[in-house]
mmCIF file of C-alpha atoms in Angstrom:
data_model
loop_
_atom_site.group_PDB
_atom_site.id
_atom_site.type_symbol
_atom_site.label_atom_id
_atom_site.label_comp_id
_atom_site.label_asym_id
_atom_site.label_seq_id
_atom_site.Cartn_x
_atom_site.Cartn_y
_atom_site.Cartn_z
ATOM 1 C CA UNK A 8 78.453 114.398 87.759
ATOM 2 C CA UNK A 9 79.222 117.952 88.490
ATOM 3 C CA UNK A 10 80.744 118.806 84.910
ATOM 4 C CA UNK A 11 77.059 117.686 83.463
ATOM 5 C CA UNK A 12 75.325 120.424 85.527
ATOM 6 C CA UNK A 13 77.601 123.053 84.796
ATOM 7 C CA UNK A 14 77.258 122.912 81.175
ATOM 8 C CA UNK A 15 73.546 122.363 81.591
ATOM 9 C CA UNK A 16 72.634 125.359 83.115
ATOM 10 C CA UNK A 17 70.309 128.057 83.018
ATOM 11 C CA UNK A 18 69.765 128.883 79.249
ATOM 12 C CA UNK A 19 71.333 132.469 78.096
ATOM 13 C CA UNK A 20 69.290 131.968 74.569
ATOM 14 C CA UNK A 21 66.563 134.756 75.295
ATOM 15 C CA UNK A 22 69.257 137.501 74.439
ATOM 16 C CA UNK A 23 70.776 140.716 76.481
ATOM 17 C CA UNK A 24 69.622 143.312 74.469
ATOM 18 C CA UNK A 25 65.715 141.853 73.644
ATOM 19 C CA UNK A 26 63.533 144.841 73.525
ATOM 20 C CA UNK A 27 60.737 142.396 75.422
ATOM 21 C CA UNK A 28 60.723 139.103 77.192
ATOM 22 C CA UNK A 29 57.855 137.100 75.391
ATOM 23 C CA UNK A 30 56.126 135.074 77.934
ATOM 24 C CA UNK A 31 53.357 133.459 75.804
ATOM 25 C CA UNK A 32 53.939 130.294 73.722
ATOM 26 C CA UNK A 33 52.988 132.405 70.310
ATOM 27 C CA UNK A 34 55.627 135.086 71.545
ATOM 28 C CA UNK A 35 58.088 132.695 72.098
ATOM 29 C CA UNK A 36 57.181 129.987 68.551
ATOM 30 C CA UNK A 37 57.816 133.768 67.302
ATOM 31 C CA UNK A 38 60.787 134.408 68.710
ATOM 32 C CA UNK A 39 62.428 131.368 67.550
ATOM 33 C CA UNK A 40 61.552 131.165 64.048
ATOM 34 C CA UNK A 41 62.920 134.685 64.341
ATOM 35 C CA UNK A 42 66.426 133.379 65.423
ATOM 36 C CA UNK A 43 66.007 130.129 62.918
ATOM 37 C CA UNK A 44 65.559 132.848 59.968
ATOM 38 C CA UNK A 45 68.732 134.450 60.962
ATOM 39 C CA UNK A 46 70.299 131.211 61.518
ATOM 40 C CA UNK A 47 69.903 130.661 57.719
ATOM 41 C CA UNK A 48 70.628 133.767 56.507
ATOM 42 C CA UNK A 49 73.901 133.868 58.539
ATOM 43 C CA UNK A 50 74.633 130.741 56.891
ATOM 44 C CA UNK A 51 74.218 131.763 53.465
ATOM 45 C CA UNK A 52 75.939 135.497 53.270
ATOM 46 C CA UNK A 53 77.831 136.002 57.006
ATOM 47 C CA UNK A 54 76.863 137.688 60.117
ATOM 48 C CA UNK A 55 78.594 140.697 58.317
ATOM 49 C CA UNK A 56 76.449 141.101 55.702
ATOM 50 C CA UNK A 57 73.000 140.173 57.962
ATOM 51 C CA UNK A 58 70.564 142.718 58.018
ATOM 52 C CA UNK A 59 66.685 142.609 59.620
ATOM 53 C CA UNK A 60 65.072 143.419 56.518
ATOM 54 C CA UNK A 61 66.446 139.739 55.806
ATOM 55 C CA UNK A 62 65.776 138.287 58.890
ATOM 56 C CA UNK A 63 61.778 139.516 58.632
ATOM 57 C CA UNK A 64 61.524 138.463 54.935
ATOM 58 C CA UNK A 65 63.430 134.905 56.086
ATOM 59 C CA UNK A 66 61.040 134.583 58.429
ATOM 60 C CA UNK A 67 58.003 135.492 57.126
ATOM 61 C CA UNK A 68 57.309 138.383 59.224
ATOM 62 C CA UNK A 69 57.165 142.337 59.078
ATOM 63 C CA UNK A 70 59.819 144.313 59.620
ATOM 64 C CA UNK A 71 58.302 145.613 62.873
ATOM 65 C CA UNK A 72 57.762 142.261 64.818
ATOM 66 C CA UNK A 73 61.799 141.884 64.481
ATOM 67 C CA UNK A 74 62.440 145.304 65.862
ATOM 68 C CA UNK A 75 59.628 144.494 68.662
ATOM 69 C CA UNK A 76 61.694 141.840 70.460
ATOM 70 C CA UNK A 77 66.003 143.340 68.643
ATOM 71 C CA UNK A 78 66.800 146.943 68.188
ATOM 72 C CA UNK A 79 69.137 146.264 65.695
ATOM 73 C CA UNK A 80 70.823 143.805 63.943
ATOM 74 C CA UNK A 81 73.419 143.080 66.357
ATOM 75 C CA UNK A 82 70.839 142.566 69.132
ATOM 76 C CA UNK A 83 70.209 139.827 66.844
ATOM 77 C CA UNK A 84 73.349 138.829 66.099
ATOM 78 C CA UNK A 85 73.888 138.540 70.007
ATOM 79 C CA UNK A 86 70.351 136.500 70.518
ATOM 80 C CA UNK A 87 71.558 134.070 67.808
ATOM 81 C CA UNK A 88 75.337 133.672 69.471
ATOM 82 C CA UNK A 89 73.364 133.549 73.249
ATOM 83 C CA UNK A 90 71.352 130.210 71.610
ATOM 84 C CA UNK A 91 74.127 128.453 69.986
ATOM 85 C CA UNK A 92 76.115 128.555 73.310
ATOM 86 C CA UNK A 93 73.406 127.383 75.278
ATOM 87 C CA UNK A 94 72.755 124.652 73.148
ATOM 88 C CA UNK A 95 76.624 123.881 72.892
ATOM 89 C CA UNK A 96 76.363 123.925 76.211
ATOM 90 C CA UNK A 97 73.683 121.346 76.662
ATOM 91 C CA UNK A 98 75.170 119.013 73.695
ATOM 92 C CA UNK A 99 78.106 118.859 76.238
ATOM 93 C CA UNK A 100 76.389 118.014 79.193
ATOM 94 C CA UNK A 101 74.349 115.417 76.967
ATOM 95 C CA UNK A 102 77.454 113.913 75.698
ATOM 96 C CA UNK A 103 78.506 113.796 79.616
ATOM 97 C CA UNK A 104 75.749 111.785 80.448
ATOM 98 C CA UNK A 105 75.972 108.983 77.185
ATOM 99 C CA UNK A 106 79.678 108.949 78.042
ATOM 100 C CA UNK A 107 80.226 108.846 81.516
ATOM 101 C CA UNK A 108 84.211 110.023 80.935
ATOM 102 C CA UNK A 109 86.692 108.233 83.383
ATOM 103 C CA UNK A 110 89.635 110.328 82.574
ATOM 104 C CA UNK A 111 89.822 114.119 82.789
ATOM 105 C CA UNK A 112 90.501 114.470 79.244
ATOM 106 C CA UNK A 113 87.901 112.327 77.998
ATOM 107 C CA UNK A 114 85.654 115.234 79.791
ATOM 108 C CA UNK A 115 87.437 117.796 77.623
ATOM 109 C CA UNK A 116 87.247 115.583 74.761
ATOM 110 C CA UNK A 117 83.298 115.631 75.393
ATOM 111 C CA UNK A 118 83.184 119.574 74.706
ATOM 112 C CA UNK A 119 85.514 118.952 71.440
ATOM 113 C CA UNK A 120 82.540 116.325 69.904
ATOM 114 C CA UNK A 121 79.725 118.655 70.998
ATOM 115 C CA UNK A 122 81.459 121.046 69.338
ATOM 116 C CA UNK A 123 82.348 119.291 66.135
ATOM 117 C CA UNK A 124 78.415 118.046 66.183
ATOM 118 C CA UNK A 125 76.730 121.173 66.162
ATOM 119 C CA UNK A 126 79.406 123.144 64.013
ATOM 120 C CA UNK A 127 77.564 119.810 61.603
ATOM 121 C CA UNK A 128 74.424 119.810 61.937
ATOM 122 C CA UNK A 129 73.339 123.669 63.630
ATOM 123 C CA UNK A 130 72.822 126.158 61.030
ATOM 124 C CA UNK A 131 74.416 129.422 61.828
ATOM 125 C CA UNK A 132 76.456 127.803 64.673
ATOM 126 C CA UNK A 133 79.395 130.296 63.075
ATOM 127 C CA UNK A 134 77.387 133.271 65.014
ATOM 128 C CA UNK A 135 79.840 131.634 68.270
ATOM 129 C CA UNK A 136 82.821 133.591 66.213
ATOM 130 C CA UNK A 137 80.450 137.069 66.143
ATOM 131 C CA UNK A 138 81.940 139.789 68.177
ATOM 132 C CA UNK A 139 81.053 143.426 68.872
ATOM 133 C CA UNK A 140 83.200 146.011 70.869
ATOM 134 C CA UNK A 141 79.822 146.817 72.722
ATOM 135 C CA UNK A 142 80.227 143.193 74.789
ATOM 136 C CA UNK A 143 84.022 144.546 76.159
ATOM 137 C CA UNK A 144 82.075 147.483 77.744
ATOM 138 C CA UNK A 145 79.883 144.579 79.855
ATOM 139 C CA UNK A 146 80.449 144.221 83.312
ATOM 140 C CA UNK A 147 80.976 141.048 85.235
ATOM 141 C CA UNK A 148 81.019 137.305 84.086
ATOM 142 C CA UNK A 149 80.213 136.730 80.479
ATOM 143 C CA UNK A 150 78.974 133.624 80.062
ATOM 144 C CA UNK A 151 79.988 133.664 76.279
ATOM 145 C CA UNK A 152 83.491 134.075 76.915
ATOM 146 C CA UNK A 153 86.297 131.460 77.099
ATOM 147 C CA UNK A 154 87.347 132.656 80.233
ATOM 148 C CA UNK A 155 83.839 131.791 81.699
ATOM 149 C CA UNK A 156 83.766 128.531 80.227
ATOM 150 C CA UNK A 157 87.383 127.829 81.366
ATOM 151 C CA UNK A 158 86.545 128.803 85.089
ATOM 152 C CA UNK A 159 83.926 126.767 85.274
ATOM 153 C CA UNK A 160 85.623 123.406 84.094
ATOM 154 C CA UNK A 161 88.540 124.099 86.529
ATOM 155 C CA UNK A 162 86.768 123.478 88.973
ATOM 156 C CA UNK A 163 84.750 120.328 88.147
ATOM 157 C CA UNK A 164 88.206 118.719 86.795
ATOM 158 C CA UNK A 165 89.724 119.433 89.756
ATOM 159 C CA UNK A 166 86.949 118.412 92.013
ATOM 160 C CA UNK A 167 86.283 115.179 90.084
ATOM 161 C CA UNK A 168 89.367 114.720 88.514
ATOM 162 C CA UNK A 169 91.725 115.599 91.153
ATOM 163 C CA UNK A 170 93.392 117.977 89.153
ATOM 164 C CA UNK A 171 95.642 121.012 90.741
ATOM 165 C CA UNK A 172 93.071 123.608 90.401
ATOM 166 C CA UNK A 173 93.679 127.822 90.869
ATOM 167 C CA UNK A 174 94.563 130.421 88.434
ATOM 168 C CA UNK A 175 96.744 128.293 86.381
ATOM 169 C CA UNK A 176 94.231 125.700 85.292
ATOM 170 C CA UNK A 177 92.085 128.065 84.228
ATOM 171 C CA UNK A 178 94.396 129.964 82.032
ATOM 172 C CA UNK A 179 96.082 127.165 80.702
ATOM 173 C CA UNK A 180 92.431 125.468 80.165
ATOM 174 C CA UNK A 181 91.332 128.859 78.446
ATOM 175 C CA UNK A 182 94.353 128.770 76.346
ATOM 176 C CA UNK A 183 93.367 125.802 75.402
ATOM 177 C CA UNK A 184 89.779 126.534 74.557
ATOM 178 C CA UNK A 185 91.106 129.291 72.525
ATOM 179 C CA UNK A 186 93.010 127.119 70.400
ATOM 180 C CA UNK A 187 90.481 124.670 69.839
ATOM 181 C CA UNK A 188 88.244 127.086 68.844
ATOM 182 C CA UNK A 189 90.699 128.708 65.966
ATOM 183 C CA UNK A 190 91.673 124.898 64.632
ATOM 184 C CA UNK A 191 88.303 123.948 64.820
ATOM 185 C CA UNK A 192 86.577 126.665 63.154
ATOM 186 C CA UNK A 193 89.973 126.160 60.582
ATOM 187 C CA UNK A 194 88.652 122.944 59.967
ATOM 188 C CA UNK A 195 84.984 124.196 58.960
ATOM 189 C CA UNK A 196 86.026 127.050 57.311
ATOM 190 C CA UNK A 197 85.705 125.316 53.558
ATOM 191 C CA UNK A 198 84.458 122.122 54.450
ATOM 192 C CA UNK A 199 80.797 122.083 56.014
ATOM 193 C CA UNK A 200 81.471 118.427 57.876
ATOM 194 C CA UNK A 201 85.026 119.538 58.757
ATOM 195 C CA UNK A 202 88.380 118.856 57.750
ATOM 196 C CA UNK A 203 89.211 115.539 59.604
ATOM 197 C CA UNK A 204 92.811 116.749 59.677
ATOM 198 C CA UNK A 205 92.370 119.972 61.748
ATOM 199 C CA UNK A 206 89.753 117.751 63.968
ATOM 200 C CA UNK A 207 92.344 115.207 65.021
ATOM 201 C CA UNK A 208 95.321 118.070 65.612
ATOM 202 C CA UNK A 209 92.728 119.844 67.817
ATOM 203 C CA UNK A 210 92.737 116.866 69.475
ATOM 204 C CA UNK A 211 96.422 116.161 69.504
ATOM 205 C CA UNK A 212 97.490 120.071 70.038
ATOM 206 C CA UNK A 213 95.205 119.837 73.254
ATOM 207 C CA UNK A 214 95.394 116.824 75.119
ATOM 208 C CA UNK A 215 99.378 117.060 74.920
ATOM 209 C CA UNK A 216 99.247 120.758 76.089
ATOM 210 C CA UNK A 217 97.338 119.653 79.170
ATOM 211 C CA UNK A 218 99.066 116.607 79.651
ATOM 212 C CA UNK A 219 102.344 118.392 79.534
ATOM 213 C CA UNK A 220 101.372 120.219 82.784
ATOM 214 C CA UNK A 221 98.981 117.652 84.356
ATOM 215 C CA UNK A 222 100.695 114.529 83.515
ATOM 216 C CA UNK A 223 98.901 111.368 82.221
ATOM 217 C CA UNK A 224 95.544 111.121 81.886
ATOM 218 C CA UNK A 225 95.003 107.537 82.709
#
């Protein structure tokens, strides 16, 4: 299924602001350890208060090691966010492969399930909501933004399930993604397992919104 290829594409986890690109196994392991440490710190203090010193201490590394790969705390958070997005994409691909959705809504719902599962199990997954004005200065498509995902999903839903494609579908999917992101984030604000009421309402609102334009998903 093309949708699996869409979400299981090339990794974006290396980080756009990384100082060096580690190619040796030892360097890759050190980079992973730094991002794992950053994820733990984000869960404890939030991404607004995290510092490179905190990351170094949690990883059991020197501050110089952090700066070898990341020039500042923003770059660390960007790298962590990109890894979270890549893992989300992979989880969606795995869920699609396991469930083999028969309708466009079942395919969309796989994305909701993947988001909920990762929020429950992936340390630092809240980093998806980290935003910095520097990202707005970048040019070209951003693989981390809802518009990018909406564009990718739109093509597949049109090809695989016969939805009318084009700018309208892309826009409506982006609206749906933004609504889901807000509601699911609220679901996990005070409950690490997610408030089931918000999760269920997210599914209902997304389904009814899209069905209102594209009819029954059966």
